[in-house]
Coordinates of C-alpha atoms in Angstrom, one line a residue:
M1 CA 52.8 -62.4 77.6
S2 CA 51.3 -64.7 75.0
H3 CA 49.4 -67.9 75.0
Q4 CA 49.7 -70.6 72.5
T5 CA 47.2 -73.3 71.8
E6 CA 47.9 -76.6 70.1
D7 CA 45.2 -78.7 68.4
K8 CA 45.4 -82.2 69.7
E9 CA 44.2 -84.9 67.5
Q10 CA 41.5 -87.1 69.0
E11 CA 43.0 -90.5 69.7
L12 CA 41.1 -93.5 68.4
Q13 CA 40.5 -96.3 70.8
A14 CA 40.7 -100.0 70.0
G15 CA 37.4 -101.1 68.3
D16 CA 36.4 -97.6 67.1
P17 CA 34.9 -97.4 63.6
N18 CA 36.6 -95.6 60.9
T19 CA 36.3 -91.8 60.7
T20 CA 34.9 -89.7 57.9
G21 CA 38.4 -88.1 57.5
H22 CA 37.2 -84.7 58.7
S23 CA 38.7 -83.0 61.7
W24 CA 37.4 -79.9 63.6
D25 CA 39.7 -78.6 66.2
G26 CA 41.1 -82.1 66.6
I27 CA 37.7 -83.7 66.8
K28 CA 37.0 -86.4 64.3
E29 CA 33.7 -87.8 63.2
F30 CA 33.0 -91.5 63.2
D31 CA 31.7 -93.0 60.0
N32 CA 28.8 -94.9 61.6
P33 CA 26.1 -96.2 59.3
M34 CA 22.6 -94.9 59.6
P35 CA 20.2 -97.0 61.6
R36 CA 18.4 -99.5 59.4
W37 CA 14.9 -98.4 60.6
W38 CA 15.7 -94.8 59.7
L39 CA 17.0 -95.7 56.2
W40 CA 14.0 -97.8 55.4
T41 CA 11.7 -95.0 56.6
F42 CA 13.6 -92.5 54.5
Y43 CA 13.3 -94.7 51.4
A44 CA 9.6 -95.3 52.0
C45 CA 9.1 -91.5 52.2
I46 CA 10.8 -91.1 48.9
V47 CA 8.7 -93.8 47.3
W48 CA 5.5 -92.3 48.8
A49 CA 6.4 -88.8 47.6
I50 CA 7.0 -90.0 44.0
G51 CA 3.7 -91.9 44.1
Y52 CA 1.9 -88.8 45.5
T53 CA 3.2 -86.5 42.7
I54 CA 2.0 -89.1 40.2
A55 CA -1.4 -89.7 41.7
Y56 CA -2.3 -86.1 42.6
P57 CA -1.8 -82.6 41.1
A58 CA 1.8 -81.6 41.9
W59 CA 4.2 -80.4 39.3
P60 CA 3.7 -76.8 38.1
M61 CA 3.7 -76.4 34.3
L62 CA 3.4 -73.4 32.1
K63 CA -0.4 -73.0 32.4
E64 CA -1.4 -75.4 35.1
A65 CA -0.1 -78.2 37.4
T66 CA 0.0 -81.8 36.3
P67 CA -3.5 -83.2 37.0
G68 CA -2.5 -86.5 38.5
L69 CA -3.8 -90.0 37.6
L70 CA -6.6 -89.8 40.2
G71 CA -8.0 -86.5 38.7
Y72 CA -8.4 -85.0 42.2
S73 CA -9.2 -81.3 42.4
T74 CA -9.5 -79.2 45.6
R75 CA -11.6 -76.7 43.6
A76 CA -14.0 -79.5 42.6
E77 CA -14.2 -80.7 46.2
V78 CA -15.1 -77.2 47.3
Q79 CA -17.6 -76.8 44.5
Q80 CA -19.3 -80.1 45.6
D81 CA -19.7 -78.7 49.1
I82 CA -21.1 -75.4 47.7
D83 CA -23.5 -77.3 45.6
A84 CA -24.6 -79.4 48.5
V85 CA -25.3 -76.3 50.6
E86 CA -27.2 -74.6 47.7
T87 CA -29.3 -77.7 47.2
Q88 CA -30.1 -77.7 50.9
N89 CA -31.0 -74.0 50.9
A90 CA -32.9 -74.0 47.6
P91 CA -36.4 -74.3 49.2
L92 CA -35.7 -71.3 51.4
W93 CA -34.6 -69.2 48.5
E94 CA -37.8 -70.2 46.6
Q95 CA -39.8 -69.0 49.6
I96 CA -38.0 -65.7 49.6
E97 CA -38.7 -65.2 46.0
Q98 CA -42.4 -65.9 46.4
V99 CA -43.3 -64.2 49.7
E100 CA -44.4 -60.6 49.9
L101 CA -41.4 -58.6 51.1
A102 CA -43.4 -56.5 53.5
S103 CA -44.5 -59.6 55.3
L104 CA -41.1 -61.4 55.3
K105 CA -40.4 -60.3 58.8
D106 CA -43.4 -62.1 60.1
N107 CA -41.7 -65.4 59.4
T108 CA -38.9 -65.3 61.9
D109 CA -36.9 -68.2 60.5
L110 CA -37.2 -67.2 56.9
H111 CA -36.4 -63.5 57.7
G112 CA -33.3 -64.6 59.7
F113 CA -32.1 -66.6 56.7
A114 CA -32.7 -63.8 54.3
V115 CA -30.9 -61.2 56.5
N116 CA -27.9 -63.5 57.0
G117 CA -27.8 -64.3 53.3
G118 CA -28.3 -60.6 52.5
A119 CA -25.4 -59.6 54.8
A120 CA -23.0 -61.9 52.8
I121 CA -24.3 -60.5 49.5
F122 CA -23.9 -56.9 50.8
K123 CA -20.3 -57.5 51.9
T124 CA -19.5 -59.1 48.6
W125 CA -21.1 -56.6 46.2
C126 CA -22.2 -53.4 48.1
A127 CA -19.6 -52.7 50.8
Q128 CA -17.1 -51.3 48.2
C129 CA -19.3 -48.2 47.9
H130 CA -21.5 -48.1 51.0
G131 CA -18.8 -49.3 53.4
S132 CA -18.7 -52.6 55.4
G133 CA -21.0 -51.1 58.0
A134 CA -23.3 -49.5 55.4
A135 CA -22.5 -46.0 56.7
G136 CA -21.6 -44.8 53.2
A137 CA -19.2 -42.0 52.2
V138 CA -19.2 -38.8 50.3
G139 CA -21.3 -39.5 47.2
Y140 CA -22.4 -42.9 48.5
P141 CA -25.6 -43.0 50.6
N142 CA -25.6 -43.9 54.3
L143 CA -28.0 -46.8 54.6
L144 CA -28.3 -46.6 58.4
D145 CA -30.3 -43.4 58.6
D146 CA -33.9 -42.8 57.5
D147 CA -33.1 -40.5 54.6
W148 CA -34.1 -42.1 51.3
L149 CA -34.2 -40.5 47.8
W150 CA -36.7 -43.0 46.5
G151 CA -38.2 -44.4 49.6
G152 CA -36.9 -46.8 52.3
T153 CA -39.5 -49.5 52.5
V154 CA -38.2 -53.0 51.8
D155 CA -39.9 -53.0 48.4
D156 CA -38.4 -49.6 47.5
I157 CA -35.0 -50.8 48.4
A158 CA -35.4 -54.0 46.4
Q159 CA -36.5 -51.9 43.4
T160 CA -33.4 -49.7 43.7
V161 CA -31.1 -52.7 44.1
A162 CA -32.6 -54.5 41.1
Y163 CA -32.6 -51.7 38.5
G164 CA -30.0 -49.3 39.8
I165 CA -29.8 -45.5 39.6
R166 CA -29.5 -43.2 36.6
L167 CA -28.9 -46.0 34.0
E168 CA -30.2 -44.8 30.7
D169 CA -30.2 -48.2 29.1
V170 CA -32.3 -49.8 32.0
A171 CA -36.0 -48.9 31.6
D172 CA -36.9 -49.3 35.3
S173 CA -33.8 -47.6 36.7
R174 CA -34.3 -44.8 39.2
F175 CA -33.7 -41.6 37.4
S176 CA -33.3 -38.0 38.3
E177 CA -31.1 -35.2 36.9
M178 CA -30.5 -31.8 38.4
P179 CA -29.6 -29.0 36.1
A180 CA -26.2 -27.4 36.3
F181 CA -27.3 -23.9 37.5
G182 CA -23.9 -22.5 36.8
E183 CA -25.1 -22.2 33.2
I184 CA -28.4 -20.6 34.3
L185 CA -27.8 -18.4 37.3
A186 CA -25.2 -15.7 38.0
E187 CA -22.6 -16.3 40.7
E188 CA -24.3 -13.9 43.0
E189 CA -27.6 -15.7 42.6
I190 CA -26.0 -19.0 43.3
A191 CA -24.4 -17.6 46.5
Q192 CA -27.9 -16.4 47.5
V193 CA -29.6 -19.7 46.9
V194 CA -26.8 -21.6 48.7
S195 CA -27.3 -19.4 51.8
Y196 CA -31.1 -20.0 51.6
V197 CA -30.6 -23.8 51.3
R198 CA -28.3 -23.8 54.3
S199 CA -30.9 -21.9 56.3
L200 CA -33.5 -24.6 55.6
S201 CA -31.5 -27.0 58.0
D202 CA -30.5 -24.2 60.4
A203 CA -26.9 -24.3 59.2
P204 CA -24.8 -21.1 59.6
H205 CA -25.7 -18.8 56.7
N206 CA -25.8 -15.2 55.6
S207 CA -29.3 -14.0 56.4
A208 CA -29.3 -11.2 53.8
L209 CA -28.2 -13.5 51.0
A210 CA -30.7 -16.2 52.2
S211 CA -33.6 -13.7 52.0
A212 CA -32.8 -13.0 48.4
G213 CA -32.1 -16.6 47.7
E214 CA -35.6 -17.7 48.8
V215 CA -37.1 -16.1 45.6
I216 CA -34.5 -17.8 43.4
F217 CA -35.2 -21.1 45.1
L218 CA -38.9 -20.8 44.6
D219 CA -38.5 -19.9 41.0
N220 CA -35.9 -22.6 40.1
C221 CA -35.7 -25.3 42.7
S222 CA -39.1 -25.8 44.3
S223 CA -40.5 -27.8 41.4
C224 CA -38.3 -30.7 42.5
H225 CA -37.4 -30.0 46.1
A226 CA -40.9 -28.6 47.0
E227 CA -41.5 -25.1 48.3
D228 CA -40.5 -26.0 51.8
G229 CA -37.4 -27.9 50.7
T230 CA -38.6 -31.3 51.9
G231 CA -38.0 -32.9 48.5
D232 CA -39.9 -35.3 46.3
R233 CA -39.2 -39.0 46.4
F234 CA -41.1 -39.6 43.2
Q235 CA -38.5 -37.5 41.4
G236 CA -35.6 -38.6 43.6
A237 CA -35.1 -35.0 44.8
P238 CA -33.5 -34.9 48.3
N239 CA -34.9 -33.3 51.4
L240 CA -32.9 -30.2 52.1
T241 CA -34.2 -29.6 55.6
D242 CA -32.8 -32.5 57.5
A243 CA -29.0 -31.7 57.3
I244 CA -28.3 -35.0 55.7
W245 CA -26.1 -34.4 52.7
L246 CA -24.9 -37.0 50.1
F247 CA -22.1 -34.8 48.8
G248 CA -21.5 -32.6 51.9
G249 CA -23.4 -29.7 53.4
S250 CA -20.7 -27.1 53.6
E251 CA -21.1 -23.9 51.7
E252 CA -18.4 -25.0 49.2
A253 CA -20.0 -28.5 48.7
I254 CA -23.5 -27.1 48.1
T255 CA -22.1 -24.4 45.8
E256 CA -20.4 -27.1 43.7
T257 CA -23.7 -29.1 43.6
V258 CA -25.8 -26.1 42.5
M259 CA -23.2 -24.9 39.9
N260 CA -22.3 -28.2 38.3
S261 CA -24.9 -30.7 39.5
R262 CA -24.2 -34.2 40.7
Y263 CA -24.8 -37.4 38.7
G264 CA -24.0 -40.5 40.7
V265 CA -24.9 -43.9 39.3
M266 CA -25.6 -47.3 40.8
P267 CA -25.4 -50.6 38.9
N268 CA -28.5 -52.7 38.3
W269 CA -28.0 -55.9 40.2
N270 CA -30.7 -57.9 38.5
K271 CA -28.2 -59.0 35.9
R272 CA -25.8 -60.4 38.6
L273 CA -28.0 -61.4 41.5
S274 CA -31.0 -63.7 41.5
E275 CA -34.4 -62.4 42.5
G276 CA -34.0 -64.1 45.9
E277 CA -30.6 -62.6 46.4
I278 CA -31.9 -59.1 45.6
R279 CA -34.8 -59.6 48.1
A280 CA -32.4 -60.9 50.7
V281 CA -30.0 -57.9 50.5
A282 CA -33.0 -55.6 50.5
A283 CA -34.2 -57.3 53.7
Y284 CA -30.7 -56.9 55.2
V285 CA -30.4 -53.2 54.4
H286 CA -34.0 -52.6 55.6
Q287 CA -33.3 -54.0 59.1
L288 CA -30.0 -52.1 59.6
G289 CA -31.9 -49.2 61.2
G290 CA -32.9 -46.9 58.5
G291 CA -35.6 -48.9 56.8
E292 CA -39.1 -47.6 56.9

């Protein structure tokens, strides 16, 4: 059994306007004019849009957009706001540059401003290496603990930030260099001294190798790391007794360090940051929990 459907043309009534001539399933569309108010609103929008593209930056060109007759720039507007804030904060930055860093915390308001400013600077320039939370990574120091190669006072931190680490062309840069003992000691001797170094922090080790490694350590390593392995901040030699390791404390990691040395560098920020900004980021790092 089949069904057949027939399209029935819509019948026009007397007084109906003309149709557009289109028909959908027998339904025709009246050709009614648009309301006058809608048309004038539409035309006004067109005129306004044309005027806007003439007055303001609008049309993309090869290198930049058309500037517009009014010369308006959102970047310039933002820069004005930045300049206004910098002008307002200028006296505070001057105070930060002049105050003794060790006594900065005694001025609660100024210290708060410095820490907040330093946090922004840290997240802009330092977090890429030290992490957003300053916990560091392999090869990048954790700034939350109290283990510092060159000291953790706020002045020490400012010195490190300003002049960097192991930069040969910066006179005041922190500098230390550990020999690659793979060129000096035999593999057996290296294994012995590695076991001894691990014993200093009570890490699992081979006692027999460690006993022999003590002599090697005293002959080759104690001049920098001290006879008891506690290090020397003047030379930037790390403390080997606290189980805090920059490049890892596993047997493999320490062996790599002894054999081939490590030579991490840090930029000197005194060419990119102002004196006040360096002091502010030092104050921020100092109060994170590891500052002395």
